[in-house]
Structures are given as C-alpha cells and as structure tokens.
CSV table of C-alpha atoms in Angstrom, one decimal:
chain,number,residue,atom,x,y,z
A,1,UNK,CA,0.0,0.0,0.0
A,2,UNK,CA,0.9,3.7,0.0
A,3,UNK,CA,1.9,5.1,3.3
A,4,UNK,CA,1.1,8.8,3.8
A,5,UNK,CA,3.3,10.7,6.2
A,6,UNK,CA,3.5,14.3,7.0
A,7,UNK,CA,5.8,16.0,9.6
A,8,UNK,CA,4.8,19.2,11.2
A,9,UNK,CA,7.9,21.3,11.7
A,10,UNK,CA,8.1,23.7,14.6
A,11,UNK,CA,10.3,26.4,13.2
A,12,UNK,CA,8.6,28.6,10.6
A,13,UNK,CA,11.5,29.0,8.1
A,14,UNK,CA,12.4,25.3,8.2
A,15,UNK,CA,11.6,23.4,5.0
A,16,UNK,CA,8.6,21.1,5.0
A,17,UNK,CA,8.6,17.6,3.5
A,18,UNK,CA,5.4,16.0,2.5
A,19,UNK,CA,4.6,12.5,1.1
A,20,UNK,CA,1.3,12.6,-0.7
A,21,UNK,CA,-0.6,10.5,-3.2
A,22,UNK,CA,-2.9,13.2,-4.7
A,23,UNK,CA,-2.3,15.1,-7.9
A,24,UNK,CA,-4.6,17.8,-6.5
A,25,UNK,CA,-1.7,19.4,-4.7
A,26,UNK,CA,0.4,19.8,-7.9
A,27,UNK,CA,0.8,23.6,-7.2
A,28,UNK,CA,3.0,22.8,-4.2
A,29,UNK,CA,5.1,20.1,-5.9
A,30,UNK,CA,8.7,20.7,-6.7
A,31,UNK,CA,9.8,17.2,-7.6
A,32,UNK,CA,7.9,14.0,-8.3
A,33,UNK,CA,8.5,10.5,-9.2
A,34,UNK,CA,6.2,7.8,-10.6
A,35,UNK,CA,7.2,4.2,-10.2
A,36,UNK,CA,5.6,1.1,-11.7
A,37,UNK,CA,6.0,-2.3,-10.3
A,38,UNK,CA,5.0,-5.2,-12.5
A,39,UNK,CA,3.9,-8.6,-11.0
A,40,UNK,CA,5.0,-11.9,-12.5
A,41,UNK,CA,1.7,-12.2,-14.2
A,42,UNK,CA,1.7,-9.8,-17.1
A,43,UNK,CA,-2.1,-9.7,-17.2
A,44,UNK,CA,-2.1,-7.8,-13.9
A,45,UNK,CA,0.0,-4.7,-13.1
A,46,UNK,CA,0.2,-3.1,-9.7
A,47,UNK,CA,0.9,0.5,-10.0
A,48,UNK,CA,2.2,2.5,-7.0
A,49,UNK,CA,2.4,6.3,-7.2
A,50,UNK,CA,4.9,7.9,-4.9
A,51,UNK,CA,5.0,11.7,-4.9
A,52,UNK,CA,7.8,13.4,-3.0
A,53,UNK,CA,7.8,17.1,-2.8
A,54,UNK,CA,9.9,19.8,-1.2
A,55,UNK,CA,8.0,23.0,-0.4
A,56,UNK,CA,10.0,25.9,1.2
A,57,UNK,CA,6.9,27.9,1.6
A,58,UNK,CA,4.7,28.0,4.6
A,59,UNK,CA,1.4,26.0,4.3
A,60,UNK,CA,-1.4,27.0,6.7
A,61,UNK,CA,-3.1,24.5,8.9
A,62,UNK,CA,-6.4,24.9,7.0
A,63,UNK,CA,-4.7,24.2,3.7
A,64,UNK,CA,-3.0,21.2,5.1
A,65,UNK,CA,-6.2,19.9,6.5
A,66,UNK,CA,-7.9,20.3,3.1
A,67,UNK,CA,-5.0,18.5,1.4
A,68,UNK,CA,-5.1,15.6,3.7
A,69,UNK,CA,-8.9,15.3,3.7
A,70,UNK,CA,-8.7,14.5,0.0
A,71,UNK,CA,-5.9,12.0,0.4
A,72,UNK,CA,-8.3,9.1,1.1
A,73,UNK,CA,-10.3,9.9,-2.0
A,74,UNK,CA,-7.1,10.2,-4.1
A,75,UNK,CA,-5.7,6.9,-2.7
A,76,UNK,CA,-9.0,5.1,-3.6
A,77,UNK,CA,-8.8,6.5,-7.1
A,78,UNK,CA,-5.2,5.5,-7.6
A,79,UNK,CA,-6.0,1.9,-6.4
A,80,UNK,CA,-8.9,1.8,-8.8
A,81,UNK,CA,-6.9,3.0,-11.8
A,82,UNK,CA,-4.1,0.5,-10.9
A,83,UNK,CA,-6.5,-2.4,-11.7
A,84,UNK,CA,-7.4,-1.0,-15.1
A,85,UNK,CA,-4.4,-2.0,-17.2
A,86,UNK,CA,-4.7,-2.9,-20.8
A,87,UNK,CA,-2.7,-6.0,-21.7
A,88,UNK,CA,-2.7,-7.6,-25.1
A,89,UNK,CA,-2.7,-11.4,-24.8
A,90,UNK,CA,-2.4,-13.2,-28.1
A,91,UNK,CA,-3.4,-16.6,-29.4
A,92,UNK,CA,-0.5,-18.1,-31.3
A,93,UNK,CA,-0.6,-21.3,-33.3
A,94,UNK,CA,2.7,-23.1,-34.2
A,95,UNK,CA,2.4,-25.9,-36.7
A,96,UNK,CA,5.5,-28.1,-36.4
A,97,UNK,CA,6.4,-26.4,-33.1
A,98,UNK,CA,7.9,-29.5,-31.3
A,99,UNK,CA,11.4,-28.7,-32.4
A,100,UNK,CA,14.0,-26.7,-30.7
A,101,UNK,CA,13.0,-23.3,-32.1
A,102,UNK,CA,9.3,-24.1,-31.6
A,103,UNK,CA,9.7,-25.0,-27.9
A,104,UNK,CA,11.8,-21.9,-27.2
A,105,UNK,CA,9.4,-19.6,-29.0
A,106,UNK,CA,6.4,-21.2,-27.3
A,107,UNK,CA,7.9,-20.9,-23.8
A,108,UNK,CA,8.8,-17.3,-24.4
A,109,UNK,CA,5.3,-16.4,-25.6
A,110,UNK,CA,3.8,-18.3,-22.7
A,111,UNK,CA,5.9,-16.4,-20.2
A,112,UNK,CA,4.7,-13.2,-21.6
A,113,UNK,CA,1.0,-14.1,-21.0
A,114,UNK,CA,0.2,-15.4,-24.5
A,115,UNK,CA,-1.6,-18.6,-25.3
A,116,UNK,CA,0.2,-21.0,-27.5
A,117,UNK,CA,-1.1,-24.1,-29.3
A,118,UNK,CA,1.4,-26.4,-31.0
A,119,UNK,CA,0.1,-28.4,-33.9
A,120,UNK,CA,1.7,-31.8,-34.1
A,121,UNK,CA,1.0,-35.1,-35.9
A,122,UNK,CA,0.5,-37.1,-32.6
A,123,UNK,CA,-0.1,-35.1,-29.5
A,124,UNK,CA,-0.2,-38.2,-27.3
A,125,UNK,CA,3.4,-39.2,-28.3
A,126,UNK,CA,4.6,-35.6,-28.2
A,127,UNK,CA,3.5,-35.2,-24.6
A,128,UNK,CA,4.8,-38.5,-23.3
A,129,UNK,CA,7.2,-38.4,-20.3
A,130,UNK,CA,9.9,-40.0,-22.5
A,131,UNK,CA,10.4,-40.0,-26.3
A,132,UNK,CA,8.9,-43.0,-27.8
A,133,UNK,CA,9.9,-42.6,-31.5
A,134,UNK,CA,12.2,-40.3,-33.4
A,135,UNK,CA,9.7,-40.3,-36.2
A,136,UNK,CA,7.4,-37.9,-34.4
A,137,UNK,CA,7.9,-34.6,-32.6
A,138,UNK,CA,8.3,-34.6,-28.8
A,139,UNK,CA,8.2,-31.9,-26.2
A,140,UNK,CA,7.7,-34.1,-23.1
A,141,UNK,CA,5.4,-33.9,-20.1
A,142,UNK,CA,7.8,-31.9,-18.0
A,143,UNK,CA,7.9,-29.2,-20.6
A,144,UNK,CA,4.1,-28.8,-20.7
A,145,UNK,CA,4.0,-28.8,-16.9
A,146,UNK,CA,6.6,-25.9,-16.9
A,147,UNK,CA,4.7,-24.0,-19.5
A,148,UNK,CA,1.0,-24.1,-18.6
A,149,UNK,CA,0.1,-21.7,-21.4
A,150,UNK,CA,1.4,-24.1,-24.1
A,151,UNK,CA,-0.9,-26.9,-25.4
A,152,UNK,CA,-0.7,-29.6,-28.1
A,153,UNK,CA,-3.2,-30.3,-30.8
A,154,UNK,CA,-3.3,-33.1,-33.4
A,155,UNK,CA,-3.6,-32.1,-37.0
A,156,UNK,CA,-3.3,-33.8,-40.4
A,157,UNK,CA,0.1,-32.2,-41.3
A,158,UNK,CA,-1.2,-31.5,-44.8
A,159,UNK,CA,-1.2,-35.1,-45.8
A,160,UNK,CA,-4.6,-36.7,-45.5
A,161,UNK,CA,-3.1,-40.1,-46.5
A,162,UNK,CA,-0.6,-40.2,-43.7
A,163,UNK,CA,-2.6,-39.2,-40.5
A,164,UNK,CA,-1.1,-40.6,-37.3
A,165,UNK,CA,-3.0,-38.5,-34.7
A,166,UNK,CA,-6.2,-39.8,-33.0
A,167,UNK,CA,-7.9,-36.4,-32.6
A,168,UNK,CA,-7.1,-34.4,-35.7
A,169,UNK,CA,-10.6,-33.7,-37.0
A,170,UNK,CA,-11.7,-30.1,-36.6
A,171,UNK,CA,-8.2,-28.8,-35.9
A,172,UNK,CA,-8.8,-25.9,-38.3
A,173,UNK,CA,-11.8,-24.5,-36.4
A,174,UNK,CA,-10.3,-25.2,-33.0
A,175,UNK,CA,-6.8,-23.7,-33.6
A,176,UNK,CA,-7.0,-21.3,-36.4
A,177,UNK,CA,-10.3,-19.5,-35.8
A,178,UNK,CA,-9.2,-17.4,-32.9
A,179,UNK,CA,-5.5,-17.2,-33.8
A,180,UNK,CA,-3.7,-13.9,-33.9
A,181,UNK,CA,-0.6,-15.4,-35.5
A,182,UNK,CA,0.3,-18.7,-37.1
A,183,UNK,CA,4.0,-19.6,-37.1
A,184,UNK,CA,4.8,-22.3,-39.6
A,185,UNK,CA,7.8,-24.3,-38.4
A,186,UNK,CA,7.2,-27.5,-40.3
A,187,UNK,CA,10.6,-29.0,-40.7
A,188,UNK,CA,12.1,-30.9,-43.7
A,189,UNK,CA,12.2,-29.7,-47.2
A,190,UNK,CA,10.4,-32.6,-48.8
A,191,UNK,CA,7.0,-32.4,-50.6
A,192,UNK,CA,5.5,-32.7,-47.1
A,193,UNK,CA,6.6,-29.1,-46.3
A,194,UNK,CA,4.8,-27.8,-49.4
A,195,UNK,CA,1.6,-29.7,-48.5
A,196,UNK,CA,1.7,-28.5,-44.9
A,197,UNK,CA,2.1,-24.9,-46.0
A,198,UNK,CA,-0.7,-25.1,-48.5
A,199,UNK,CA,-3.0,-26.7,-45.9
A,200,UNK,CA,-2.2,-23.9,-43.4
A,201,UNK,CA,-2.8,-21.1,-45.9
A,202,UNK,CA,-6.0,-22.6,-47.3
A,203,UNK,CA,-7.6,-23.3,-43.9
A,204,UNK,CA,-6.5,-19.9,-42.5
A,205,UNK,CA,-8.1,-18.1,-45.5
A,206,UNK,CA,-11.3,-20.0,-44.8
A,207,UNK,CA,-11.7,-19.4,-41.1
A,208,UNK,CA,-9.4,-16.5,-40.2
A,209,UNK,CA,-7.9,-14.6,-43.2
A,210,UNK,CA,-6.5,-11.7,-41.1
A,211,UNK,CA,-4.2,-13.8,-38.9
A,212,UNK,CA,-0.5,-13.0,-39.2
A,213,UNK,CA,1.2,-15.8,-41.1
A,214,UNK,CA,4.9,-16.3,-40.2
A,215,UNK,CA,7.2,-18.7,-42.0
A,216,UNK,CA,10.8,-19.5,-41.1
A,217,UNK,CA,13.3,-20.9,-43.6
A,218,UNK,CA,17.1,-21.2,-43.8
A,219,UNK,CA,19.1,-18.8,-46.0
A,220,UNK,CA,20.0,-20.2,-49.5
A,221,UNK,CA,23.6,-20.8,-48.5
A,222,UNK,CA,22.4,-23.5,-46.0
A,223,UNK,CA,20.3,-25.3,-48.6
A,224,UNK,CA,22.5,-27.5,-50.7
A,225,UNK,CA,20.0,-28.7,-53.2
A,226,UNK,CA,18.2,-26.6,-55.7
A,227,UNK,CA,15.1,-28.6,-55.2
A,228,UNK,CA,15.0,-27.6,-51.5
A,229,UNK,CA,15.6,-23.9,-52.4
A,230,UNK,CA,12.7,-24.1,-54.9
A,231,UNK,CA,10.4,-25.6,-52.2
A,232,UNK,CA,11.2,-22.9,-49.8
A,233,UNK,CA,10.6,-20.2,-52.4
A,234,UNK,CA,7.3,-21.9,-53.3
A,235,UNK,CA,6.1,-21.9,-49.7
A,236,UNK,CA,7.0,-18.2,-49.3
A,237,UNK,CA,5.3,-17.2,-52.5
A,238,UNK,CA,2.2,-19.1,-51.4
A,239,UNK,CA,2.0,-17.1,-48.2
A,240,UNK,CA,2.9,-13.7,-49.7
A,241,UNK,CA,0.4,-14.1,-52.6
A,242,UNK,CA,-2.6,-15.3,-50.6
A,243,UNK,CA,-2.3,-13.9,-47.0
A,244,UNK,CA,-3.3,-10.4,-45.9
A,245,UNK,CA,-0.7,-10.3,-43.2
A,246,UNK,CA,2.6,-12.2,-43.6
A,247,UNK,CA,6.3,-12.3,-42.7
A,248,UNK,CA,8.6,-14.7,-44.4
A,249,UNK,CA,11.8,-14.9,-42.3
A,250,UNK,CA,15.2,-16.3,-43.3
A,251,UNK,CA,18.0,-17.3,-40.8
A,252,UNK,CA,21.1,-19.3,-40.7
A,253,UNK,CA,20.2,-22.9,-40.0
A,254,UNK,CA,22.1,-23.1,-36.7
A,255,UNK,CA,21.2,-19.6,-35.4
A,256,UNK,CA,18.5,-20.7,-32.9
A,257,UNK,CA,18.6,-17.5,-30.9
A,258,UNK,CA,18.5,-15.4,-34.0
A,259,UNK,CA,15.5,-17.3,-35.4
A,260,UNK,CA,13.6,-16.9,-32.1
A,261,UNK,CA,14.4,-13.2,-31.9
A,262,UNK,CA,13.1,-12.6,-35.4
A,263,UNK,CA,9.9,-14.4,-34.7
A,264,UNK,CA,9.4,-12.5,-31.5
A,265,UNK,CA,10.0,-9.1,-33.2
A,266,UNK,CA,7.1,-9.9,-35.5
A,267,UNK,CA,4.9,-11.0,-32.6
A,268,UNK,CA,5.8,-7.9,-30.6
A,269,UNK,CA,4.7,-5.7,-33.5
A,270,UNK,CA,1.2,-7.1,-33.5
C-alpha cells in the first residue's frame, strides 16, 4: 500500500517535507517520481504512485487539513486505476512447433502471457514423459508442466493419406479461428513441407484470413540442393500471394537464438 506521512515542523522557516498521493496538490510540488511495479503475471499490473515534494513555503493549517482530507479519495482513485491495465494477450498457433525453435518460442510467448497451441501429428506421443519414437515430434510432459500456457493439438500435417494422430478432426476450427498469429515451423524440405504450407494457408483463409502468417526458412547458403531452395521459395510465394498479413523470415540454420528473436520481433509488433 501507499503510506502517507506528514511531519509538522516547529520552526517557521524550516523546509517542510510531504509525502502525498494526490495530484490535487500539484501547485505545491517541486519534484515528483512515478514508479511502476509489475507482477510476475503480465495480465495484472500493480501501479504504485509515490510523490515526494519539497516546499520551502509555509502551508497554513487549513490548507494542510484540506489537502489531507482529499488524500483518502485520491488513494482510492489510484488503487482503482491501478486495476485498469490494458494488456494484449495473443493466441498463437505453431504448426511443427515441437522442435528446438518451436519450444523456445512457445515458452517465451507463454511467459509473456500469450496462449500457444502447437500443432503436431501425434499429441499423445509428443506429450509422453519420454520420447517413444524419433519419427514424431516430442516436447515431453515436464515441458508442458513448466509451460501451462502451451498446449498440443493433433492435425493432419497437410497429408490426409498419412494421418497418425487420434484427434485431428476439426483442428482448423479449434486452432485457427481465434489465432492472432500462425508460425509455420514445419521441418524438412520434402514435398510434405509444401503440402503442410498449402494446408495452413488454405484453412487460414477459410476461417481466419486476417491472422499474421509467419514462415521461417534457412538462407539459401544453408540449402545444398536446388530442389530444397525451390520448395522454400514456393512456400514463401504461397504465403505472400494469398495472406493479408505475412512475414517470411530467413535465418542461418544453426542460429537458434536469432531465429527466435526474429519471430518475437514480428509478434511484438502485432
């Protein structure tokens, strides 16, 4: 809370120090400081206002009485305003987010108060305490426990002939409808990548055409085969030509921190 203290000084010419919480006495202020203290939960912000002033002039007893009679009202107003804090919490969907970059981005977003849903081909295996197969993505039970704002959802991966999840039906309406951003991190540079990108773009246009579409790909120097380069370009062109809001990012293949920073820069700009 805010503690109000006032000292009555006996000698007339001695400076008087006052600690107040009301802006109504601004005419007597010489210096002021405003401090903000954020809690660990970014959806709530406790704001404490500390006003320190030095007044060399004499303040009569009637003026001081009036000032302090309004202090309780001012304090109540400040406490009320401190609860009215606008915080933008986003819904972010990450297809293919079980990899290193996806996990780091998801945990960072979750720590900032955003909700993250990772689309994976088999959520049951991805959330297992230990990795069952290297053929499927995995984040682990401990990761999900440490990041309560991150969840997993089955999807078809763009290939309806190779579905391995048990609850993939309706993933478009569940995940994409309320999404503010979709971060495509589907790995590999096979035809599967192209199909996954096409699926994401097509379904996003159907249920949520204004969502920010983010793709992440390696720079050309890290792609040895021309076929892989062509697939990356095809996916980027698909996003740019069809999506209202998009960001096609390129990074060096081993620059994990740089990749995460570029993604976060786009998210922070929403």
